[in-house]
Amino acid sequence: EDQVTQSPEALRLQEGESSSLNCSYTVSGLRGLFWYRQDPGKGPEFLFTLYSAGEEKEKERLKATLTKKESFLHITAPKPEDSATYLCAVRTYYGQNFVFGPGTRLSVLP
Amino acid sequence: DAGVTQSPTHLIKTRGQQVTLRCSPKSGHDTVSWYQQALGQGPQFIFQYYEEEERQRGNFPDRFSGHQFPNYSSELNVNALLLGDSALYLCASSSVGGTNNEQFFGPGTRLTVL
């Protein structure tokens, strides 16, 4: 069974304090790994897609990386507006759906 | 370019009632997926529609049903509502012919069952 776990469950950072979020996955035939940002009561907002081990994507203060078993979302010098839940999802070659992890709740304090 | 839209925004129902949620996909997209997200959890896949047919289904009972219209919009129907059906219902659209496999989500419908 395809599984996605994320750690930590919650993370509190001071503004400017860099850190990383982890997404570990167990799937048969990874077609893509996706990162989303979700604000409370809103739908997930697409951030990145990663397809193969070694791939990296960057957007402003965020950088996503992928290995054969996990992905990291690195946040450099975060600001309070980066506070949100960050969701990781995978898609396999034999399924049409995304399997989501439970998310990491990030709080960035001024 | 309008993104994915969903209606209504919020809904309150009582146990045993039936509910219909609606979704219009992003322009150019032909596939609609529905997810249920309980508080504090990640979205759980309900089903996906393409070419007006259910293409794949997650582990949800038959009380959950759907439909896709020729204009690619979709409905999610839930019968005999239970308290446990209270959640944020998310619609995501994508394109079968697209190369990036991404799904784009709407703002969701918050369903409360009393």
CSV table of C-alpha atoms in Angstrom, one decimal:
chain,number,residue,atom,x,y,z
A,1,GLU,CA,0.0,0.0,0.0
A,2,ASP,CA,1.3,3.5,-0.9
A,3,GLN,CA,2.2,5.5,2.1
A,4,VAL,CA,3.3,9.1,2.8
A,5,THR,CA,4.5,10.4,6.1
A,6,GLN,CA,5.6,13.9,7.0
A,7,SER,CA,7.7,15.2,9.9
A,8,PRO,CA,7.6,17.1,12.0
A,9,GLU,CA,3.9,17.3,12.7
A,10,ALA,CA,4.3,21.0,13.7
A,11,LEU,CA,7.3,23.4,13.6
A,12,ARG,CA,7.7,26.8,15.1
A,13,LEU,CA,10.5,29.0,13.8
A,14,GLN,CA,11.6,32.5,14.5
A,15,GLU,CA,11.6,34.9,11.5
A,16,GLY,CA,14.9,34.3,9.6
A,17,GLU,CA,15.5,30.8,11.2
A,18,SER,CA,16.0,28.4,8.3
A,19,SER,CA,14.8,24.7,8.5
A,20,SER,CA,13.6,21.7,6.6
A,21,LEU,CA,10.4,19.7,6.4
A,22,ASN,CA,10.6,16.0,5.6
A,23,CYS,CA,8.3,13.8,3.4
A,24,SER,CA,9.0,10.1,3.4
A,25,TYR,CA,7.2,7.8,0.9
A,26,THR,CA,6.7,4.1,0.2
A,27,VAL,CA,5.2,3.6,-3.3
A,28,SER,CA,5.5,1.3,-6.3
A,29,GLY,CA,6.6,3.3,-9.3
A,30,LEU,CA,6.7,7.0,-8.4
A,31,ARG,CA,5.3,9.1,-11.2
A,32,GLY,CA,5.7,12.4,-9.3
A,33,LEU,CA,6.0,14.0,-5.9
A,34,PHE,CA,4.1,17.2,-5.2
A,35,TRP,CA,4.4,19.9,-2.6
A,36,TYR,CA,1.4,22.1,-1.7
A,37,ARG,CA,0.9,24.9,0.7
A,38,GLN,CA,-2.5,25.1,2.5
A,39,ASP,CA,-3.8,28.1,4.5
A,40,PRO,CA,-6.5,27.4,7.2
A,41,GLY,CA,-9.9,26.7,5.6
A,42,LYS,CA,-8.5,27.1,2.0
A,43,GLY,CA,-7.7,24.7,-0.7
A,44,PRO,CA,-4.1,23.5,-1.2
A,45,GLU,CA,-1.9,25.8,-3.4
A,46,PHE,CA,0.5,24.0,-5.8
A,47,LEU,CA,4.2,24.7,-5.1
A,48,PHE,CA,6.4,22.1,-6.8
A,49,THR,CA,6.5,18.8,-8.8
A,50,LEU,CA,9.6,16.5,-8.6
A,51,TYR,CA,10.0,13.5,-10.8
A,52,SER,CA,13.4,11.8,-10.2
A,53,ALA,CA,16.0,11.4,-7.5
A,54,GLY,CA,18.4,14.3,-7.4
A,55,GLU,CA,16.0,16.8,-8.8
A,56,GLU,CA,15.6,20.2,-7.1
A,57,LYS,CA,13.1,23.0,-7.6
A,58,GLU,CA,13.2,26.5,-6.1
A,59,LYS,CA,10.7,29.3,-5.6
A,60,GLU,CA,11.5,32.4,-3.5
A,61,ARG,CA,12.5,31.1,0.0
A,62,LEU,CA,11.5,27.5,-0.7
A,63,LYS,CA,13.6,24.7,-2.2
A,64,ALA,CA,12.4,21.1,-2.7
A,65,THR,CA,14.6,18.1,-3.2
A,66,LEU,CA,14.0,14.5,-3.9
A,67,THR,CA,15.7,11.2,-3.1
A,68,LYS,CA,14.5,7.6,-3.8
A,69,LYS,CA,12.7,7.5,-0.4
A,70,GLU,CA,12.1,11.0,0.7
A,71,SER,CA,11.7,14.7,-0.2
A,72,PHE,CA,12.7,17.8,1.7
A,73,LEU,CA,11.3,21.2,1.6
A,74,HIS,CA,13.9,23.7,2.7
A,75,ILE,CA,12.8,27.1,4.0
A,76,THR,CA,15.5,29.8,4.0
A,77,ALA,CA,15.1,32.9,6.1
A,78,PRO,CA,11.3,32.4,6.6
A,79,LYS,CA,8.9,35.2,7.1
A,80,PRO,CA,5.6,35.2,9.0
A,81,GLU,CA,3.7,35.0,5.8
A,82,ASP,CA,5.2,31.5,5.2
A,83,SER,CA,3.1,30.2,8.1
A,84,ALA,CA,0.8,27.5,6.7
A,85,THR,CA,0.4,23.7,6.5
A,86,TYR,CA,2.7,22.2,3.9
A,87,LEU,CA,1.4,19.0,2.3
A,88,CYS,CA,3.3,16.4,0.4
A,89,ALA,CA,1.6,14.1,-2.1
A,90,VAL,CA,2.7,11.3,-4.5
A,91,ARG,CA,1.3,9.9,-7.7
A,92,THR,CA,2.1,6.4,-9.0
A,93,TYR,CA,2.2,5.0,-12.5
A,94,TYR,CA,-0.8,2.7,-11.8
A,95,GLY,CA,-3.1,5.2,-10.1
A,96,GLN,CA,-4.8,8.4,-11.1
A,97,ASN,CA,-5.0,9.8,-7.6
A,98,PHE,CA,-2.7,11.6,-5.3
A,99,VAL,CA,-1.8,10.1,-1.9
A,100,PHE,CA,-1.3,12.8,0.6
A,101,GLY,CA,0.7,12.9,3.8
A,102,PRO,CA,-0.8,14.5,6.9
A,103,GLY,CA,1.1,17.7,6.5
A,104,THR,CA,3.5,19.8,8.6
A,105,ARG,CA,2.0,22.9,10.3
A,106,LEU,CA,4.6,25.7,10.1
A,107,SER,CA,4.4,28.8,12.3
A,108,VAL,CA,6.9,31.6,11.7
A,109,LEU,CA,7.0,34.1,14.6
A,110,PRO,CA,8.1,37.7,14.0
B,1,ASP,CA,-8.0,32.7,-16.3
B,2,ALA,CA,-10.4,31.4,-13.7
B,3,GLY,CA,-9.0,28.7,-11.5
B,4,VAL,CA,-11.0,25.8,-10.0
B,5,THR,CA,-14.3,27.0,-8.4
B,6,GLN,CA,-16.5,25.2,-5.9
B,7,SER,CA,-20.0,25.9,-4.5
B,8,PRO,CA,-21.3,26.4,-2.0
B,9,THR,CA,-18.6,27.6,0.3
B,10,HIS,CA,-20.2,26.3,3.5
B,11,LEU,CA,-23.1,23.9,4.1
B,12,ILE,CA,-24.8,22.7,7.3
B,13,LYS,CA,-26.9,19.6,7.2
B,14,THR,CA,-28.4,17.1,9.6
B,15,ARG,CA,-27.8,13.4,9.9
B,16,GLY,CA,-29.6,11.4,7.2
B,17,GLN,CA,-29.9,14.2,4.8
B,18,GLN,CA,-28.4,14.3,1.3
B,19,VAL,CA,-26.0,16.9,-0.1
B,20,THR,CA,-24.7,18.0,-3.5
B,21,LEU,CA,-21.5,19.8,-4.0
B,22,ARG,CA,-20.4,21.4,-7.3
B,23,CYS,CA,-17.1,22.0,-9.0
B,24,SER,CA,-16.0,23.8,-12.2
B,25,PRO,CA,-12.4,22.9,-13.3
B,26,LYS,CA,-9.7,25.2,-14.4
B,27,SER,CA,-9.9,26.3,-18.0
B,28,GLY,CA,-8.4,23.7,-20.3
B,29,HIS,CA,-8.7,20.9,-17.8
B,30,ASP,CA,-10.8,17.8,-18.5
B,31,THR,CA,-10.4,15.7,-15.3
B,32,VAL,CA,-11.9,16.3,-11.9
B,33,SER,CA,-10.9,14.6,-8.7
B,34,TRP,CA,-12.7,14.9,-5.3
B,35,TYR,CA,-11.0,14.7,-1.9
B,36,GLN,CA,-12.3,14.7,1.7
B,37,GLN,CA,-10.1,16.5,4.2
B,38,ALA,CA,-10.9,16.0,7.9
B,39,LEU,CA,-9.5,18.6,10.4
B,40,GLY,CA,-5.8,18.3,10.9
B,41,GLN,CA,-5.4,15.6,8.2
B,42,GLY,CA,-4.3,15.4,4.6
B,43,PRO,CA,-6.8,15.1,1.8
B,44,GLN,CA,-8.2,11.6,1.2
B,45,PHE,CA,-9.1,10.6,-2.4
B,46,ILE,CA,-12.8,9.9,-3.1
B,47,PHE,CA,-12.9,9.5,-6.9
B,48,GLN,CA,-11.9,10.9,-10.2
B,49,TYR,CA,-14.0,11.7,-13.3
B,50,TYR,CA,-12.9,11.8,-16.9
B,51,GLU,CA,-15.0,11.8,-20.0
B,52,GLU,CA,-18.1,11.7,-17.8
B,53,GLU,CA,-17.1,8.4,-16.2
B,54,GLU,CA,-15.7,7.4,-12.9
B,55,ARG,CA,-12.1,6.5,-13.6
B,56,GLN,CA,-10.9,5.5,-10.2
B,57,ARG,CA,-12.4,5.3,-6.7
B,58,GLY,CA,-10.9,5.5,-3.3
B,59,ASN,CA,-12.0,3.7,-0.1
B,60,PHE,CA,-15.3,5.5,0.3
B,61,PRO,CA,-18.8,3.8,0.6
B,62,ASP,CA,-21.4,3.9,-2.1
B,63,ARG,CA,-23.2,6.8,-0.3
B,64,PHE,CA,-20.6,8.9,-2.1
B,65,SER,CA,-21.4,9.3,-5.8
B,66,GLY,CA,-20.5,11.7,-8.5
B,67,HIS,CA,-21.2,13.0,-11.9
B,68,GLN,CA,-19.3,14.8,-14.6
B,69,PHE,CA,-21.0,16.9,-17.3
B,70,PRO,CA,-20.1,17.5,-20.9
B,71,ASN,CA,-18.6,20.9,-20.0
B,72,TYR,CA,-16.2,19.0,-17.5
B,73,SER,CA,-17.9,20.4,-14.4
B,74,SER,CA,-18.7,17.9,-11.7
B,75,GLU,CA,-20.9,17.1,-8.8
B,76,LEU,CA,-20.3,15.2,-5.6
B,77,ASN,CA,-23.4,13.7,-3.9
B,78,VAL,CA,-23.4,12.3,-0.4
B,79,ASN,CA,-26.5,10.4,0.8
B,80,ALA,CA,-27.6,9.5,4.3
B,81,LEU,CA,-25.1,11.9,5.9
B,82,LEU,CA,-23.3,10.8,9.0
B,83,LEU,CA,-21.6,13.0,11.6
B,84,GLY,CA,-18.3,11.7,10.4
B,85,ASP,CA,-18.9,13.2,7.0
B,86,SER,CA,-18.2,16.6,8.4
B,87,ALA,CA,-15.1,17.8,6.5
B,88,LEU,CA,-13.6,20.1,3.9
B,89,TYR,CA,-14.5,18.7,0.5
B,90,LEU,CA,-11.9,19.6,-2.2
B,91,CYS,CA,-12.2,19.4,-5.9
B,92,ALA,CA,-9.0,19.3,-8.0
B,93,SER,CA,-8.7,19.5,-11.8
B,94,SER,CA,-6.1,18.3,-14.2
B,95,SER,CA,-5.6,17.5,-17.8
B,96,VAL,CA,-5.2,14.0,-19.1
B,97,GLY,CA,-3.2,15.3,-22.0
B,98,GLY,CA,-1.0,17.5,-19.8
B,99,THR,CA,2.7,16.6,-19.3
B,100,ASN,CA,3.1,17.8,-15.7
B,101,ASN,CA,0.5,15.7,-13.9
B,102,GLU,CA,-0.3,18.5,-11.5
B,103,GLN,CA,-3.7,18.8,-9.9
B,104,PHE,CA,-5.0,22.3,-9.0
B,105,PHE,CA,-7.4,22.6,-6.1
B,106,GLY,CA,-10.4,24.7,-5.5
B,107,PRO,CA,-11.1,26.6,-2.3
B,108,GLY,CA,-13.2,23.7,-0.9
B,109,THR,CA,-16.7,23.3,0.5
B,110,ARG,CA,-16.9,23.1,4.3
B,111,LEU,CA,-19.6,20.6,5.2
B,112,THR,CA,-20.9,20.4,8.8
B,113,VAL,CA,-23.3,17.5,9.7
B,114,LEU,CA,-25.2,18.0,12.9
